[in-house]
Structures are given as C-alpha cells and as structure tokens.
Amino acid sequence: MDMKHLDLSEDLVMNKKTDLEIDLLLTAIYRLTGFDFRQYAKSSICRRVYNRMKIERIPTVSRLLEKAIHEEEFMNQLLNDFSINVTEMFRDPSFFKAFRTKVIPVLKDYPEIRIWHAGCATGEEVFSMAILLEEEGLMDKTVIYATDMNEDVLEKAKQGAFSLRKMKSYTKNYIQAGGKNAFSEYYQTDHHYAYFHPSLLKNIIFAQHNLVTDQSFNEFHVIICRNVLIYFTAQLQNQVYNLFSESLCAKGFLGLGDKETLRFAEGAASYNEFAGNERIYQKQ
C-alpha cells in the first residue's frame, strides 16, 4: 500500500473530524447563548479555539466543547475569545483626517447628527470621534451610539480609561489625524491609566448589539464599522451591509476598515466612493 497516500487520507479524515468538532462547538454556543459565530471566517475561529485549548491544556475540540456546555464561566471565556477587540485611538489616522476634512463640512449643515459605531470594542475609536466632533463644534448636536456584542468590553468602554503606556502612540495618531489641541488636554493620569474627561461621554450611548442576529434600531447619518467585517464570511458581510443600508439615511456616510471594501458587496451600486482611499462611502 502507498504509505504516502495513506498519510494524506488520514490527514483528510482528521481535517473533516476537526471541521465537524468546530461546527458542533459553534452550534452549541448559538443554541446555549444566542451568539452566532457560524458564519465567521473559519480560520479566525480556529485560531481562537486552538489558542484557548493551548491555554487550558485541552487536547481536542470535543473536550473543549464538553467543558463549554457544562461550565458557564468557561463558555463566557469562549465568547470573550471570539469577540473582536483589536482597536486603538485614531486608528489609521488618515481615515480620521479624511473624515475631518471631507465629511465634517457636510455634517455641519445638519440640525442634528446620529452616528453609529458598530463593533466598538473597548471604545477607543468612539472617544476619538467624540474628540474630533468636539474640536469641530459638533458634539453638542451629535449622539453617538456605540455598540458591541460583548458586554464586558462595553463596560470597559464606559470607563474611558486606557493604558498609560499607549498614550505615546495615541498622541502620534491624534496629531497625524489633524488634532487641533494638545492631546493631553483630554485626559488625566495616574501611574497606570489615562482617564478621559467625563464630558466626552455626555452624548455617547453604549448598548449591546449583535451585528449577526440583531436588527436596525435607528436611522443614522454616519455608520462606522472598521476592521470587523474582515472576520465574516462573504455571505455574512452582505447581510451586515444590508443592515447598514437599512440604517443609513440618504446621503449618509459609511466608514469601513482599510482591508474592507464595498466594491464586491451586494448593494454596492447604492454608494459612491466619497473618500475611496480611506474606505468612506456615501449612500445615494
């Protein structure tokens, strides 16, 4: 018998078994918690699963599944593993600079402004937007809705406290984004954290919302969802784009991450590239 062929066959069987285990795990999570990760990119989910297995020293996905079913605290840990919390203040400064120079002049004519930060994680980009709007004199007539599926990260976002060691890079981002003041004016510090002024929170509403399973809840002039959709399958991306289209007013703006594009999405014809290099689109 061809041993090489046998090895390949065994690898194929193992891959099928692992795929089945992952599918069973995601189905169990959905049925027990209501959080649906079944259309997340499989490679991203697998990385998170294998990392948790390594940390817990669990040999198989099936063992991890058993633990998740019977231990509520462990299930919550998995949900935190699966949520996307990578962010920073004024992330991709050129995006915020384009927003300041191109979108803000349009918004200044509006009597009121509603902005949705979808998948806001721990809130760094929400506070960035609040600072930008404050500097442009628009914060008093703006309401920012900051949502995420993960209640734990939302609680962190509400505190407005970020690691002090990150302030150097955040200050650099702020300057490159066209900041008009000294960045340090917006926060106070102790030995560990920078605490942003509570006044920045006055028109921010934090709420749990799941892009996969929840519906539109308002009409917005701006929707910001950056570096979240890259973790979704193409089918799920289109589902979310439809949600955004339902939620965005005519001539409203959609801001995506630098690795995301509307170009190949369903409904792309409904948008114009307003600042195409920065993935800012305007609904027709």
mmCIF file of C-alpha atoms in Angstrom:
data_model
loop_
_atom_site.group_PDB
_atom_site.id
_atom_site.type_symbol
_atom_site.label_atom_id
_atom_site.label_comp_id
_atom_site.label_asym_id
_atom_site.label_seq_id
_atom_site.Cartn_x
_atom_site.Cartn_y
_atom_site.Cartn_z
ATOM 1 C CA MET A 1 0.000 0.000 0.000
ATOM 2 C CA ASP A 2 1.175 3.531 -0.791
ATOM 3 C CA MET A 3 2.009 4.912 2.666
ATOM 4 C CA LYS A 4 2.103 8.488 1.356
ATOM 5 C CA HIS A 5 -1.452 8.074 0.082
ATOM 6 C CA LEU A 6 -2.447 6.640 3.452
ATOM 7 C CA ASP A 7 -0.993 9.654 5.284
ATOM 8 C CA LEU A 8 -2.897 12.050 3.066
ATOM 9 C CA SER A 9 -6.098 10.097 3.651
ATOM 10 C CA GLU A 10 -5.561 10.205 7.395
ATOM 11 C CA ASP A 11 -4.940 13.946 7.229
ATOM 12 C CA LEU A 12 -8.169 14.371 5.276
ATOM 13 C CA VAL A 13 -10.110 12.366 7.845
ATOM 14 C CA MET A 14 -8.589 14.400 10.688
ATOM 15 C CA ASN A 15 -9.455 17.671 8.940
ATOM 16 C CA LYS A 16 -13.044 16.517 8.444
ATOM 17 C CA LYS A 17 -13.281 15.487 12.098
ATOM 18 C CA THR A 18 -11.880 18.815 13.252
ATOM 19 C CA ASP A 19 -14.278 20.718 10.993
ATOM 20 C CA LEU A 20 -17.143 18.697 12.461
ATOM 21 C CA GLU A 21 -15.974 19.430 16.011
ATOM 22 C CA ILE A 22 -15.760 23.157 15.278
ATOM 23 C CA ASP A 23 -19.231 23.128 13.690
ATOM 24 C CA LEU A 24 -20.666 21.338 16.731
ATOM 25 C CA LEU A 25 -18.972 23.824 19.050
ATOM 26 C CA LEU A 26 -20.386 26.845 17.194
ATOM 27 C CA THR A 27 -23.850 25.279 17.092
ATOM 28 C CA ALA A 28 -23.713 24.634 20.837
ATOM 29 C CA ILE A 29 -22.635 28.229 21.503
ATOM 30 C CA TYR A 30 -25.521 29.527 19.389
ATOM 31 C CA ARG A 31 -28.141 27.277 20.984
ATOM 32 C CA LEU A 32 -26.975 27.950 24.536
ATOM 33 C CA THR A 33 -26.180 31.671 24.331
ATOM 34 C CA GLY A 34 -27.816 33.064 21.183
ATOM 35 C CA PHE A 35 -24.456 34.300 19.863
ATOM 36 C CA ASP A 36 -23.993 33.097 16.303
ATOM 37 C CA PHE A 37 -20.407 32.615 15.095
ATOM 38 C CA ARG A 38 -21.293 30.030 12.449
ATOM 39 C CA GLN A 39 -20.629 32.440 9.590
ATOM 40 C CA TYR A 40 -17.449 33.913 10.978
ATOM 41 C CA ALA A 41 -14.335 33.153 8.946
ATOM 42 C CA LYS A 42 -13.354 29.624 9.933
ATOM 43 C CA SER A 43 -9.631 30.429 10.037
ATOM 44 C CA SER A 44 -10.212 33.172 12.618
ATOM 45 C CA ILE A 45 -12.427 30.956 14.777
ATOM 46 C CA CYS A 46 -9.938 28.076 14.636
ATOM 47 C CA ARG A 47 -7.094 30.320 15.799
ATOM 48 C CA ARG A 48 -9.102 31.395 18.812
ATOM 49 C CA VAL A 49 -10.208 27.842 19.616
ATOM 50 C CA TYR A 50 -6.681 26.429 19.374
ATOM 51 C CA ASN A 51 -5.304 29.255 21.497
ATOM 52 C CA ARG A 52 -7.858 28.517 24.235
ATOM 53 C CA MET A 53 -7.056 24.791 24.013
ATOM 54 C CA LYS A 54 -3.375 25.570 24.478
ATOM 55 C CA ILE A 55 -4.021 27.833 27.468
ATOM 56 C CA GLU A 56 -6.322 25.296 29.144
ATOM 57 C CA ARG A 57 -4.233 22.279 28.046
ATOM 58 C CA ILE A 58 -7.266 20.660 26.432
ATOM 59 C CA PRO A 59 -6.277 18.020 23.855
ATOM 60 C CA THR A 60 -9.294 18.078 21.498
ATOM 61 C CA VAL A 61 -12.066 20.402 20.381
ATOM 62 C CA SER A 62 -14.579 17.831 21.636
ATOM 63 C CA ARG A 63 -13.179 18.118 25.161
ATOM 64 C CA LEU A 64 -13.383 21.887 24.880
ATOM 65 C CA LEU A 65 -16.999 21.571 23.693
ATOM 66 C CA GLU A 66 -17.887 19.428 26.706
ATOM 67 C CA LYS A 67 -16.344 21.960 29.074
ATOM 68 C CA ALA A 68 -18.181 24.831 27.380
ATOM 69 C CA ILE A 69 -21.544 23.069 27.661
ATOM 70 C CA HIS A 70 -21.213 22.250 31.344
ATOM 71 C CA GLU A 71 -19.275 25.244 32.695
ATOM 72 C CA GLU A 72 -20.947 28.630 32.282
ATOM 73 C CA GLU A 73 -17.807 30.583 33.221
ATOM 74 C CA PHE A 74 -15.802 28.761 30.560
ATOM 75 C CA MET A 75 -18.499 29.453 27.964
ATOM 76 C CA ASN A 76 -18.252 33.159 28.806
ATOM 77 C CA GLN A 77 -14.498 32.941 28.347
ATOM 78 C CA LEU A 78 -15.005 31.492 24.870
ATOM 79 C CA LEU A 79 -17.398 34.316 23.983
ATOM 80 C CA ASN A 80 -14.728 36.808 25.009
ATOM 81 C CA ASP A 81 -12.174 34.907 22.916
ATOM 82 C CA PHE A 82 -14.407 35.120 19.860
ATOM 83 C CA SER A 83 -15.259 38.804 20.145
ATOM 84 C CA ILE A 84 -13.078 41.206 18.149
ATOM 85 C CA ASN A 85 -11.414 43.724 20.457
ATOM 86 C CA VAL A 86 -8.412 44.954 18.480
ATOM 87 C CA THR A 87 -8.548 48.754 18.359
ATOM 88 C CA GLU A 88 -6.712 51.972 19.187
ATOM 89 C CA MET A 89 -7.368 55.699 19.342
ATOM 90 C CA PHE A 90 -7.392 57.446 15.955
ATOM 91 C CA ARG A 91 -6.586 54.109 14.356
ATOM 92 C CA ASP A 92 -5.392 54.712 10.784
ATOM 93 C CA PRO A 93 -5.012 58.491 11.314
ATOM 94 C CA SER A 94 -5.561 59.236 7.617
ATOM 95 C CA PHE A 95 -9.126 57.919 7.971
ATOM 96 C CA PHE A 96 -9.910 60.402 10.732
ATOM 97 C CA LYS A 97 -8.171 63.208 8.846
ATOM 98 C CA ALA A 98 -10.303 62.487 5.774
ATOM 99 C CA PHE A 99 -13.399 62.385 7.969
ATOM 100 C CA ARG A 100 -12.441 65.755 9.464
ATOM 101 C CA THR A 101 -11.681 67.486 6.164
ATOM 102 C CA LYS A 102 -14.331 65.915 3.899
ATOM 103 C CA VAL A 103 -17.263 64.586 5.948
ATOM 104 C CA ILE A 104 -17.399 67.185 8.716
ATOM 105 C CA PRO A 105 -18.132 70.090 6.307
ATOM 106 C CA VAL A 106 -21.231 68.172 5.137
ATOM 107 C CA LEU A 107 -22.373 67.327 8.663
ATOM 108 C CA LYS A 108 -22.095 70.961 9.796
ATOM 109 C CA ASP A 109 -25.239 71.776 7.809
ATOM 110 C CA TYR A 110 -27.315 69.141 9.654
ATOM 111 C CA PRO A 111 -29.550 70.287 12.550
ATOM 112 C CA GLU A 112 -28.726 67.046 14.392
ATOM 113 C CA ILE A 113 -26.300 64.184 13.809
ATOM 114 C CA ARG A 114 -26.613 60.498 14.706
ATOM 115 C CA ILE A 115 -23.515 58.312 14.451
ATOM 116 C CA TRP A 116 -23.371 54.555 14.969
ATOM 117 C CA HIS A 117 -20.045 52.962 15.899
ATOM 118 C CA ALA A 118 -20.818 49.277 15.266
ATOM 119 C CA GLY A 119 -18.469 46.758 16.894
ATOM 120 C CA CYS A 120 -16.895 49.476 19.033
ATOM 121 C CA ALA A 121 -14.920 47.062 21.280
ATOM 122 C CA THR A 122 -13.367 48.959 24.217
ATOM 123 C CA GLY A 123 -14.281 52.337 22.763
ATOM 124 C CA GLU A 124 -11.017 53.894 21.636
ATOM 125 C CA GLU A 125 -12.394 54.943 18.247
ATOM 126 C CA VAL A 126 -15.598 56.211 19.850
ATOM 127 C CA PHE A 127 -13.623 58.564 22.092
ATOM 128 C CA SER A 128 -11.542 59.550 19.061
ATOM 129 C CA MET A 129 -14.699 60.567 17.218
ATOM 130 C CA ALA A 130 -16.009 62.449 20.265
ATOM 131 C CA ILE A 131 -12.767 64.455 20.449
ATOM 132 C CA LEU A 132 -12.882 65.204 16.722
ATOM 133 C CA LEU A 133 -16.511 66.353 16.908
ATOM 134 C CA GLU A 134 -15.766 68.467 19.987
ATOM 135 C CA GLU A 135 -12.952 70.216 18.152
ATOM 136 C CA GLU A 136 -15.205 70.855 15.153
ATOM 137 C CA GLY A 137 -18.002 72.265 17.322
ATOM 138 C CA LEU A 138 -20.466 69.466 16.518
ATOM 139 C CA MET A 139 -20.565 67.341 19.666
ATOM 140 C CA ASP A 140 -23.453 69.228 21.271
ATOM 141 C CA LYS A 141 -25.793 68.339 18.386
ATOM 142 C CA THR A 142 -24.493 64.785 17.942
ATOM 143 C CA VAL A 143 -25.490 61.494 19.542
ATOM 144 C CA ILE A 144 -23.014 58.633 19.159
ATOM 145 C CA TYR A 145 -24.409 55.115 19.546
ATOM 146 C CA ALA A 146 -21.549 52.786 20.447
ATOM 147 C CA THR A 147 -22.455 49.101 20.237
ATOM 148 C CA ASP A 148 -20.766 45.744 20.601
ATOM 149 C CA MET A 149 -21.915 42.178 21.168
ATOM 150 C CA ASN A 150 -19.604 41.842 24.185
ATOM 151 C CA GLU A 151 -20.986 43.365 27.398
ATOM 152 C CA ASP A 152 -17.623 43.099 29.163
ATOM 153 C CA VAL A 153 -15.812 45.310 26.660
ATOM 154 C CA LEU A 154 -18.707 47.774 26.688
ATOM 155 C CA GLU A 155 -18.283 48.165 30.443
ATOM 156 C CA LYS A 156 -14.596 48.947 29.864
ATOM 157 C CA ALA A 157 -15.514 51.448 27.160
ATOM 158 C CA LYS A 158 -17.874 53.289 29.522
ATOM 159 C CA GLN A 159 -14.987 53.908 31.929
ATOM 160 C CA GLY A 160 -12.967 55.889 29.379
ATOM 161 C CA ALA A 161 -9.742 54.607 30.935
ATOM 162 C CA PHE A 162 -6.909 53.416 28.711
ATOM 163 C CA SER A 163 -3.424 52.146 29.412
ATOM 164 C CA LEU A 164 -0.995 54.995 30.011
ATOM 165 C CA ARG A 165 1.751 53.233 28.080
ATOM 166 C CA LYS A 166 -0.361 53.538 24.921
ATOM 167 C CA MET A 167 -0.711 57.310 25.122
ATOM 168 C CA LYS A 168 2.513 57.993 23.221
ATOM 169 C CA SER A 169 1.313 56.140 20.122
ATOM 170 C CA TYR A 170 -2.226 57.519 20.547
ATOM 171 C CA THR A 171 -0.821 61.058 20.695
ATOM 172 C CA LYS A 172 1.070 60.439 17.468
ATOM 173 C CA ASN A 173 -2.121 59.151 15.827
ATOM 174 C CA TYR A 174 -4.059 62.200 17.064
ATOM 175 C CA ILE A 175 -1.531 64.626 15.601
ATOM 176 C CA GLN A 176 -1.467 62.794 12.253
ATOM 177 C CA ALA A 177 -5.296 62.826 12.225
ATOM 178 C CA GLY A 178 -5.280 66.632 12.281
ATOM 179 C CA GLY A 179 -5.802 67.178 16.006
ATOM 180 C CA LYS A 180 -6.080 70.847 16.948
ATOM 181 C CA ASN A 181 -5.052 70.822 20.605
ATOM 182 C CA ALA A 182 -2.586 69.129 22.911
ATOM 183 C CA PHE A 183 -3.891 65.567 23.207
ATOM 184 C CA SER A 184 -3.101 65.550 26.943
ATOM 185 C CA GLU A 185 -5.821 68.174 27.466
ATOM 186 C CA TYR A 186 -8.433 65.432 27.107
ATOM 187 C CA TYR A 187 -7.354 63.177 29.969
ATOM 188 C CA GLN A 188 -5.877 62.910 33.437
ATOM 189 C CA THR A 189 -3.461 60.209 34.535
ATOM 190 C CA ASP A 190 -2.285 58.138 37.440
ATOM 191 C CA HIS A 191 0.612 55.690 37.311
ATOM 192 C CA HIS A 192 -1.241 53.188 35.125
ATOM 193 C CA TYR A 193 -4.127 54.752 33.200
ATOM 194 C CA ALA A 194 -5.233 57.799 31.251
ATOM 195 C CA TYR A 195 -8.770 58.798 32.247
ATOM 196 C CA PHE A 196 -10.586 60.746 29.554
ATOM 197 C CA HIS A 197 -12.780 63.618 30.667
ATOM 198 C CA PRO A 198 -16.357 62.561 31.504
ATOM 199 C CA SER A 199 -17.618 65.456 29.343
ATOM 200 C CA LEU A 200 -16.688 63.396 26.277
ATOM 201 C CA LEU A 201 -19.284 60.809 27.343
ATOM 202 C CA LYS A 202 -22.220 63.205 27.568
ATOM 203 C CA ASN A 203 -23.655 62.343 24.149
ATOM 204 C CA ILE A 204 -22.443 58.751 23.849
ATOM 205 C CA ILE A 205 -24.884 55.850 24.337
ATOM 206 C CA PHE A 206 -23.288 52.432 24.876
ATOM 207 C CA ALA A 207 -25.514 49.434 24.152
ATOM 208 C CA GLN A 208 -25.223 45.749 23.343
ATOM 209 C CA HIS A 209 -25.974 44.920 19.714
ATOM 210 C CA ASN A 210 -25.062 41.836 17.702
ATOM 211 C CA LEU A 211 -24.447 42.523 14.021
ATOM 212 C CA VAL A 212 -25.143 38.880 13.179
ATOM 213 C CA THR A 213 -28.544 38.457 14.822
ATOM 214 C CA ASP A 214 -29.951 41.911 15.717
ATOM 215 C CA GLN A 215 -31.891 44.337 13.541
ATOM 216 C CA SER A 216 -31.710 48.028 12.711
ATOM 217 C CA PHE A 217 -32.623 50.257 15.667
ATOM 218 C CA ASN A 218 -32.444 53.817 14.278
ATOM 219 C CA GLU A 219 -31.648 55.917 11.220
ATOM 220 C CA PHE A 220 -28.109 57.297 11.144
ATOM 221 C CA HIS A 221 -26.191 59.964 9.285
ATOM 222 C CA VAL A 222 -22.901 58.099 9.789
ATOM 223 C CA ILE A 223 -22.086 54.439 10.430
ATOM 224 C CA ILE A 224 -18.536 53.466 11.387
ATOM 225 C CA CYS A 225 -17.638 49.768 11.354
ATOM 226 C CA ARG A 226 -13.919 49.311 10.888
ATOM 227 C CA ASN A 227 -11.950 46.058 10.773
ATOM 228 C CA VAL A 228 -14.861 43.895 11.900
ATOM 229 C CA LEU A 229 -16.253 42.574 8.619
ATOM 230 C CA ILE A 230 -12.904 41.001 7.665
ATOM 231 C CA TYR A 231 -13.716 38.271 10.192
ATOM 232 C CA PHE A 232 -17.022 37.394 8.470
ATOM 233 C CA THR A 233 -17.758 35.160 5.504
ATOM 234 C CA ALA A 234 -18.852 36.895 2.290
ATOM 235 C CA GLN A 235 -22.463 35.854 2.933
ATOM 236 C CA LEU A 236 -22.446 37.344 6.425
ATOM 237 C CA GLN A 237 -20.723 40.506 5.173
ATOM 238 C CA ASN A 238 -23.566 41.044 2.710
ATOM 239 C CA GLN A 239 -26.086 40.506 5.485
ATOM 240 C CA VAL A 240 -24.408 43.210 7.563
ATOM 241 C CA TYR A 241 -24.133 45.571 4.585
ATOM 242 C CA ASN A 242 -27.900 45.197 4.137
ATOM 243 C CA LEU A 243 -28.361 46.060 7.810
ATOM 244 C CA PHE A 244 -26.244 49.180 7.360
ATOM 245 C CA SER A 245 -28.174 50.205 4.246
ATOM 246 C CA GLU A 246 -31.432 49.910 6.195
ATOM 247 C CA SER A 247 -29.948 52.001 8.987
ATOM 248 C CA LEU A 248 -28.303 54.750 6.924
ATOM 249 C CA CYS A 249 -30.212 57.802 5.739
ATOM 250 C CA ALA A 250 -29.998 59.102 2.177
ATOM 251 C CA LYS A 251 -26.629 60.802 1.630
ATOM 252 C CA GLY A 252 -25.385 59.153 4.835
ATOM 253 C CA PHE A 253 -21.779 58.037 5.242
ATOM 254 C CA LEU A 254 -20.358 54.544 5.833
ATOM 255 C CA GLY A 255 -16.786 54.182 7.101
ATOM 256 C CA LEU A 256 -15.008 50.821 6.815
ATOM 257 C CA GLY A 257 -11.569 49.480 7.718
ATOM 258 C CA ASP A 258 -8.560 49.673 5.438
ATOM 259 C CA LYS A 259 -8.865 45.986 4.455
ATOM 260 C CA GLU A 260 -12.605 46.189 3.762
ATOM 261 C CA THR A 261 -14.428 47.383 0.670
ATOM 262 C CA LEU A 262 -17.945 47.728 -0.685
ATOM 263 C CA ARG A 263 -16.728 47.130 -4.221
ATOM 264 C CA PHE A 264 -17.812 43.485 -4.451
ATOM 265 C CA ALA A 265 -20.678 43.611 -1.970
ATOM 266 C CA GLU A 266 -24.366 43.310 -2.725
ATOM 267 C CA GLY A 267 -25.849 46.792 -2.885
ATOM 268 C CA ALA A 268 -22.520 48.433 -3.743
ATOM 269 C CA ALA A 269 -24.260 50.362 -6.532
ATOM 270 C CA SER A 270 -26.184 52.273 -3.852
ATOM 271 C CA TYR A 271 -22.990 54.023 -2.697
ATOM 272 C CA ASN A 272 -20.476 56.460 -4.098
ATOM 273 C CA GLU A 273 -16.817 56.460 -3.082
ATOM 274 C CA PHE A 274 -16.655 59.684 -1.091
ATOM 275 C CA ALA A 275 -13.078 59.200 0.112
ATOM 276 C CA GLY A 276 -12.271 55.908 -1.559
ATOM 277 C CA ASN A 277 -8.682 55.590 -0.341
ATOM 278 C CA GLU A 278 -9.962 55.791 3.238
ATOM 279 C CA ARG A 279 -12.963 53.496 2.670
ATOM 280 C CA ILE A 280 -15.529 56.247 3.274
ATOM 281 C CA TYR A 281 -18.676 55.821 1.164
ATOM 282 C CA GLN A 282 -21.785 57.945 0.738
ATOM 283 C CA LYS A 283 -25.198 56.417 0.213
ATOM 284 C CA GLN A 284 -27.003 57.739 -2.859
#
